[in-house]
XYZ file of C-alpha atoms in Angstrom:
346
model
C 93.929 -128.702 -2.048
C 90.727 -129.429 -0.429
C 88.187 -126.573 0.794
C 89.020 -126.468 4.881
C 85.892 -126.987 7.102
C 84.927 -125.056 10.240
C 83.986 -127.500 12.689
C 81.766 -126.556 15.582
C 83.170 -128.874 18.154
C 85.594 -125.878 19.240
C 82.949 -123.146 19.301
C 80.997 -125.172 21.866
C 84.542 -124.102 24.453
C 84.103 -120.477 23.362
C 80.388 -119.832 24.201
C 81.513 -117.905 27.430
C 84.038 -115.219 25.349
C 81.040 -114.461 23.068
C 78.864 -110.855 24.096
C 76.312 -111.111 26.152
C 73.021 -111.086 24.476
C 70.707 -111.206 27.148
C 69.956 -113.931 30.273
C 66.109 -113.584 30.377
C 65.295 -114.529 26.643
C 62.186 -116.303 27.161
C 61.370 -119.463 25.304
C 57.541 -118.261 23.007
C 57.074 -122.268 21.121
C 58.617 -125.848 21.229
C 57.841 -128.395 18.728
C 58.381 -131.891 18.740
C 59.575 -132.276 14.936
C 59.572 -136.472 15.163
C 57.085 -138.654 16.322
C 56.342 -142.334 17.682
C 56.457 -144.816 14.709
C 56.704 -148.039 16.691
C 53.176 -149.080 15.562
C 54.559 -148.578 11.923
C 57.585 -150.391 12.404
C 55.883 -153.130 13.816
C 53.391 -153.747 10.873
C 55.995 -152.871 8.717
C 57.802 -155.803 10.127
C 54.634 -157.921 10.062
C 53.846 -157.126 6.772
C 57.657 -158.257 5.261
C 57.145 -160.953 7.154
C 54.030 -162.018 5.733
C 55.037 -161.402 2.101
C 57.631 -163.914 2.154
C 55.244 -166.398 4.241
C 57.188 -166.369 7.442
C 54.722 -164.757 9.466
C 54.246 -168.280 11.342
C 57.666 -169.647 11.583
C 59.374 -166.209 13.001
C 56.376 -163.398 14.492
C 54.749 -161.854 16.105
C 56.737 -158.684 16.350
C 56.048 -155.727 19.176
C 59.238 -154.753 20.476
C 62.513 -153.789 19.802
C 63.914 -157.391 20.757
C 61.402 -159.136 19.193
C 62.836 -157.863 16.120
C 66.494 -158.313 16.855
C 65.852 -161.756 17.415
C 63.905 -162.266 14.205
C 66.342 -160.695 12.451
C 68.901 -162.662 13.537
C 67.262 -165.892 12.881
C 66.348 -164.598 8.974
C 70.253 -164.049 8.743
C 71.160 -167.344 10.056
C 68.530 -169.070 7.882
C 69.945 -167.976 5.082
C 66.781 -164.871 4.065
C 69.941 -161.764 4.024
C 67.614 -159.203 2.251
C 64.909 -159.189 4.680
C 66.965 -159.924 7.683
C 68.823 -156.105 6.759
C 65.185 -154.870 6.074
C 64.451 -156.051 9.616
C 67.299 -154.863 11.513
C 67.112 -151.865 9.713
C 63.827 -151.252 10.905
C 64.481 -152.292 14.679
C 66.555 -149.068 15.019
C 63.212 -147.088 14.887
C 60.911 -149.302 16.790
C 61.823 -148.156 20.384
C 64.252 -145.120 20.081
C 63.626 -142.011 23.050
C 61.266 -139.536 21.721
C 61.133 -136.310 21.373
C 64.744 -136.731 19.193
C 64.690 -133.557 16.812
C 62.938 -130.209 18.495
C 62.705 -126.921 17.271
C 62.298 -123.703 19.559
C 61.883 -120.022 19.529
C 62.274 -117.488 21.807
C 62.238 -113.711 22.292
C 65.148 -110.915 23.744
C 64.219 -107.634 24.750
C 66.093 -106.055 22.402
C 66.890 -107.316 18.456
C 69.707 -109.269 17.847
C 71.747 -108.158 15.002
C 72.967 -111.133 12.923
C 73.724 -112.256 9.392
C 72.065 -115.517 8.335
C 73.849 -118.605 9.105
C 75.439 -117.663 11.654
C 75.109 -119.499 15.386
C 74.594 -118.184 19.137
C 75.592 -119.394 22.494
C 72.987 -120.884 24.572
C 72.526 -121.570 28.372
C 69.405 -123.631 29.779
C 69.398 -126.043 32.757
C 73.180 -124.678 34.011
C 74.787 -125.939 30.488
C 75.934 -123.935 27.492
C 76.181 -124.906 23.890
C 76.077 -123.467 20.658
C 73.320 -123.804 18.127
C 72.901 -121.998 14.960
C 69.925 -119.820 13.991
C 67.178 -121.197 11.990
C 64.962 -118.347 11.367
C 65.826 -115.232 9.092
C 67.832 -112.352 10.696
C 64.115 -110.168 9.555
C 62.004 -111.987 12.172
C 61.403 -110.656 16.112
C 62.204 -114.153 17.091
C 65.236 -116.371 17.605
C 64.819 -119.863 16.403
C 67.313 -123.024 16.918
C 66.395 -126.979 16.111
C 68.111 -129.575 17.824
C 68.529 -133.258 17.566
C 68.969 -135.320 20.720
C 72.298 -136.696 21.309
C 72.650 -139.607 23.751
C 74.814 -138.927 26.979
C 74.768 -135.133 25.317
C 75.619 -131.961 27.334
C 72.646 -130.142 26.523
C 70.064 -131.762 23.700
C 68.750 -134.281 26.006
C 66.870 -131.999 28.327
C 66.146 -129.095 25.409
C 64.686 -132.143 23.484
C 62.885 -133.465 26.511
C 62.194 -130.700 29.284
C 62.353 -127.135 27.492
C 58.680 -125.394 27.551
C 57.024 -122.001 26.739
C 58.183 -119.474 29.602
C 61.526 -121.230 30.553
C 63.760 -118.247 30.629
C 67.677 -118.546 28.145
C 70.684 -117.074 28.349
C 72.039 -115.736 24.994
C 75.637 -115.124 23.854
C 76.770 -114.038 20.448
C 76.307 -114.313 17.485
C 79.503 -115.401 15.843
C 80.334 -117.735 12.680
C 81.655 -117.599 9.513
C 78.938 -119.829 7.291
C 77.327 -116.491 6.045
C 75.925 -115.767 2.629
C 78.474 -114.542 -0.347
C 78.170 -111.113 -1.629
C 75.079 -111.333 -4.350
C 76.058 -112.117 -7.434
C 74.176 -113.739 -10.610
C 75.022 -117.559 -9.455
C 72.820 -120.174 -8.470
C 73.096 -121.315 -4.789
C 73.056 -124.487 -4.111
C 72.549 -125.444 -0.116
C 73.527 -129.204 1.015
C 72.785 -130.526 4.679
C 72.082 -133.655 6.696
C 69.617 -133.633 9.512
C 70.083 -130.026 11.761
C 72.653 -128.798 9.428
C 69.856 -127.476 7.783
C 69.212 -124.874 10.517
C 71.883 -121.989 9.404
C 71.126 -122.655 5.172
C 67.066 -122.589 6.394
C 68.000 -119.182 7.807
C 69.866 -118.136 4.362
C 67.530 -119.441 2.342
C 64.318 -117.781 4.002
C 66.534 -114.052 4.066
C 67.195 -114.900 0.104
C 63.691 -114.830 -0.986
C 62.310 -112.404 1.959
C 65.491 -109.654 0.478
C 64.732 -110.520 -3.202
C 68.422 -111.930 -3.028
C 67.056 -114.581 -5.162
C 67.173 -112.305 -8.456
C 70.167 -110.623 -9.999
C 69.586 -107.669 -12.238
C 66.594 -108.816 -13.348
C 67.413 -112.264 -13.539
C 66.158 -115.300 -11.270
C 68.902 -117.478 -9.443
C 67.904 -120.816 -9.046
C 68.036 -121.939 -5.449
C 68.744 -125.667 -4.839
C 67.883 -127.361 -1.136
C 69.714 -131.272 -0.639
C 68.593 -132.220 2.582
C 69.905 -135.886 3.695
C 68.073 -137.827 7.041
C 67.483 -141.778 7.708
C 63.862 -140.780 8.315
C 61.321 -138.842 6.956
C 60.237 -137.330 10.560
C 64.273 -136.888 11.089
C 63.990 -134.089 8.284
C 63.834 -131.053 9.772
C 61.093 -128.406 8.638
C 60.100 -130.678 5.815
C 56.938 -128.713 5.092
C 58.595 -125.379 5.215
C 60.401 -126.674 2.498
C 57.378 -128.127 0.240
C 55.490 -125.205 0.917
C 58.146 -123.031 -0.154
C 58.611 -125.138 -3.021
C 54.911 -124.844 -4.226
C 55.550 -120.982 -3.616
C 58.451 -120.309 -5.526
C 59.481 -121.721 -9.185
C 63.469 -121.398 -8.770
C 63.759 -122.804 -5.169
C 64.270 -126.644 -6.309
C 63.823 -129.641 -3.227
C 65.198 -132.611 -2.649
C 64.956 -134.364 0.250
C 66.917 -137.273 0.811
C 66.053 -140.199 3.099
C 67.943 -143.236 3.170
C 65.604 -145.768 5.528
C 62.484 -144.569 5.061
C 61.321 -147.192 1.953
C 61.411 -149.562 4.415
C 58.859 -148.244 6.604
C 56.573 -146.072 4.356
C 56.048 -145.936 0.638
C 58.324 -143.036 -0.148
C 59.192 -142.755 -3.715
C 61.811 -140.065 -3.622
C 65.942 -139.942 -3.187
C 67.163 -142.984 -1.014
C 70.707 -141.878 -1.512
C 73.146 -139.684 -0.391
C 73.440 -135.834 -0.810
C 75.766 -135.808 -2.614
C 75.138 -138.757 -5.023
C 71.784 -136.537 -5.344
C 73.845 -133.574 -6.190
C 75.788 -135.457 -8.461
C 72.132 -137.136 -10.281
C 70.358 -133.290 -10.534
C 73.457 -131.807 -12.054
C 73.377 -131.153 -16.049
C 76.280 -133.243 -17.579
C 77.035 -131.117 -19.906
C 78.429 -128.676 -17.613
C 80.760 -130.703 -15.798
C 84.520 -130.084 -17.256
C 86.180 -131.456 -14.412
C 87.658 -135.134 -13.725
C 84.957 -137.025 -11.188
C 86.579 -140.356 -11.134
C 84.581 -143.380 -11.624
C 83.138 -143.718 -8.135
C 81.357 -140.054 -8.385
C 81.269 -140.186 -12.632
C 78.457 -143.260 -12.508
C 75.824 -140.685 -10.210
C 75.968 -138.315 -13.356
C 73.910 -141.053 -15.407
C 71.717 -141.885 -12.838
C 68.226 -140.879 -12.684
C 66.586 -138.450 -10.360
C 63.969 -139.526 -7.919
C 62.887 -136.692 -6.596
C 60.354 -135.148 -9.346
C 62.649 -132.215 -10.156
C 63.145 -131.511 -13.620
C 65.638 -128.598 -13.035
C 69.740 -129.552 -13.429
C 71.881 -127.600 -11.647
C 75.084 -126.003 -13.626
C 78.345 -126.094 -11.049
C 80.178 -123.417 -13.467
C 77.713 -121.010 -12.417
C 77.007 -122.483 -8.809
C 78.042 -121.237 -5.654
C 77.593 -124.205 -2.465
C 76.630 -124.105 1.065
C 77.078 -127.641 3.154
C 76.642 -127.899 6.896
C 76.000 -130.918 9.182
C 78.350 -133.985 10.734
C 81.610 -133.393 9.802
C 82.345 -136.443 8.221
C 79.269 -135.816 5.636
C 80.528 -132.294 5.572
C 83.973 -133.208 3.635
C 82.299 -135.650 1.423
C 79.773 -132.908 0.249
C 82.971 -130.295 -0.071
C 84.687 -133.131 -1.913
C 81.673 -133.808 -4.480
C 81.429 -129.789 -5.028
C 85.057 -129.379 -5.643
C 85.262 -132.525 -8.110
C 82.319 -130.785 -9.935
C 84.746 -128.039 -10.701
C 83.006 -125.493 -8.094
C 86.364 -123.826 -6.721
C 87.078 -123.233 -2.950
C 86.436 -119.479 -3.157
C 82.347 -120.647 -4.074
C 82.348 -123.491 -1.257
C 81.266 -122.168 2.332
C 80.960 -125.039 4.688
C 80.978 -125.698 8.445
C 81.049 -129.162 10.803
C 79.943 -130.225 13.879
C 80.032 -133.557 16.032
């Protein structure tokens, strides 16, 4: 029986039952997490170009249409490879910006919580709920959100929230919390802000020491899934924390970025990645062939760790649909449902 998921869709409705928290929390820092990569797109798409010697024939290239329509030709003239290249890259040249921001803010009292966990949110007359990014030890409240188009809410956080705009706060609530300590390794899988609630359990393991057992050291394992490298949320929290600390293991996952930049790491999914980092060895349990073939693939991603599922707990948080397939992978590694916490939203 598969591991159920908690999807957030329904919490969004229940924002107004949760306890008040406060309505004056006032907003202390907003990043813009992505940035404007049409001048990269567009070389990238003049370079491609140019390395198959159709720079005359089908450029120049400095819009969004420009490389629809040169896309289009490459597929009708019979060049398939780097007419996906190309439309693959027109899907970045001219999308809104900002499209993933991160904010804190500050209560006038603390807000009890345990990490993972989420809080209700109104700005701008509209409520929505957005799990906690920062560790329940800090003063501050932190939340990262990615723009959704025609959204309730993300558009204007993503676009119009500044220092000194006052929130209201409901909550917390949630279930995606941390199990009781115990000797396993954890193993945290996300795509895009899904990472927000495991960032928050993952900074509160190594702040509490939760990241040794009676003297021993629990490895702690980060699979972090975006199209772009910009799309990856706190991407140098994570290398820096990395360079800090020998059991916290990284792998970032991009799947569109090659064709844009020179990045060398995972292209695939998380949970082919999982599947690629974990020791063979230790797997007991039927994969099938679809999920079997990842377990002789090679890593990308410069760890040398492999993960051991009989001694694993998992975390997995982000779109639903990529929510079930990372559940799915876990529980086909033999990781049973009472080690799987997971939780869905969109």
């Amino acid at each position: 029986m598969a591991v159920p998921v908690r999807e957030h869709a329904s919490q969004h409705d229940a924002i107004a039952d949760l306890p008040l928290i406060t309505e004056s929390a006032q907003v202390t820092s907003v990043t813009r997490m992505d940035r404007d990569r049409r001048s990269e797109v567009t070389a990238a798409v003049s370079r491609l170009l140019d390395e198959h010697g159709l720079t005359r024939e089908y450029g120049p290239v400095e819009r969004r249409e420009d490389c629809e329509r040169v896309s289009t030709r490459l597929a009708r003239d019979d060049y398939p490879g780097v007419a996906r290249r190309v439309a693959t890259l027109a899907e970045r040249v001219e999308r809104p910006k900002p499209m993933l921001t991160s904010a804190r803010f500050r209560t006038e009292t603390d807000v009890d919580f345990l990490a993972g966990q989420y809080v209700g949110l109104r700005y701008d007359g509209t409520s929505r709920a957005y799990s906690l990014a920062n560790s329940p030890t800090e003063d501050e409240l932190e939340i990262c959100v990615r723009r959704i188009p025609g959204g309730r809410l993300s558009p204007q956080i993503c676009a119009d929230l500044a220092v000194g705009d006052e929130l209201t706060i409901r909550g917390p609530y949630g279930d995606l919390v941390l199990q009781d300590h115990s000797p396993r390794d954890m193993v945290f899988l996300a795509t895009g802000t899904g990472v927000a609630p495991l960032k928050s359990m993952i900074e509160y393991v190594f702040e509490t020491g939760r990241d040794e057992y009676e003297g021993d050291r629990r490895d702690v394992w980060l699979f972090l899934g975006a199209a772009w490298r910009d799309d990856l949320p706190y991407l140098d929290v994570f290398r820096r924390l990395q360079r800090q600390r020998e059991n916290f293991h990284f792998v970032p996952c991009l799947s569109r970025e090659p064709v844009l930049s020179e990045w060398d790491g995972e292209t695939d999914y998380v949970q082919h990645a999982l599947l690629k980092h974990t020791d063979p060895t230790t797997v007991t349990a039927g994969l099938g062939e679809e999920l079997e073939r990842w377990l002789r693939e090679t890593p990308q991603s410069g760890v040398e760790a492999r993960l051991d599922p009989t001694n694993s707990e998992v975390y997995a948080c982000g779109i639903n649909a990529m929510v079930y397939s990372l559940v799915t992978a876990a529980e086909r590694l033999g990781i049973p449902q009472s080690r799987i916490e997971s939780e869905g939203f969109g």
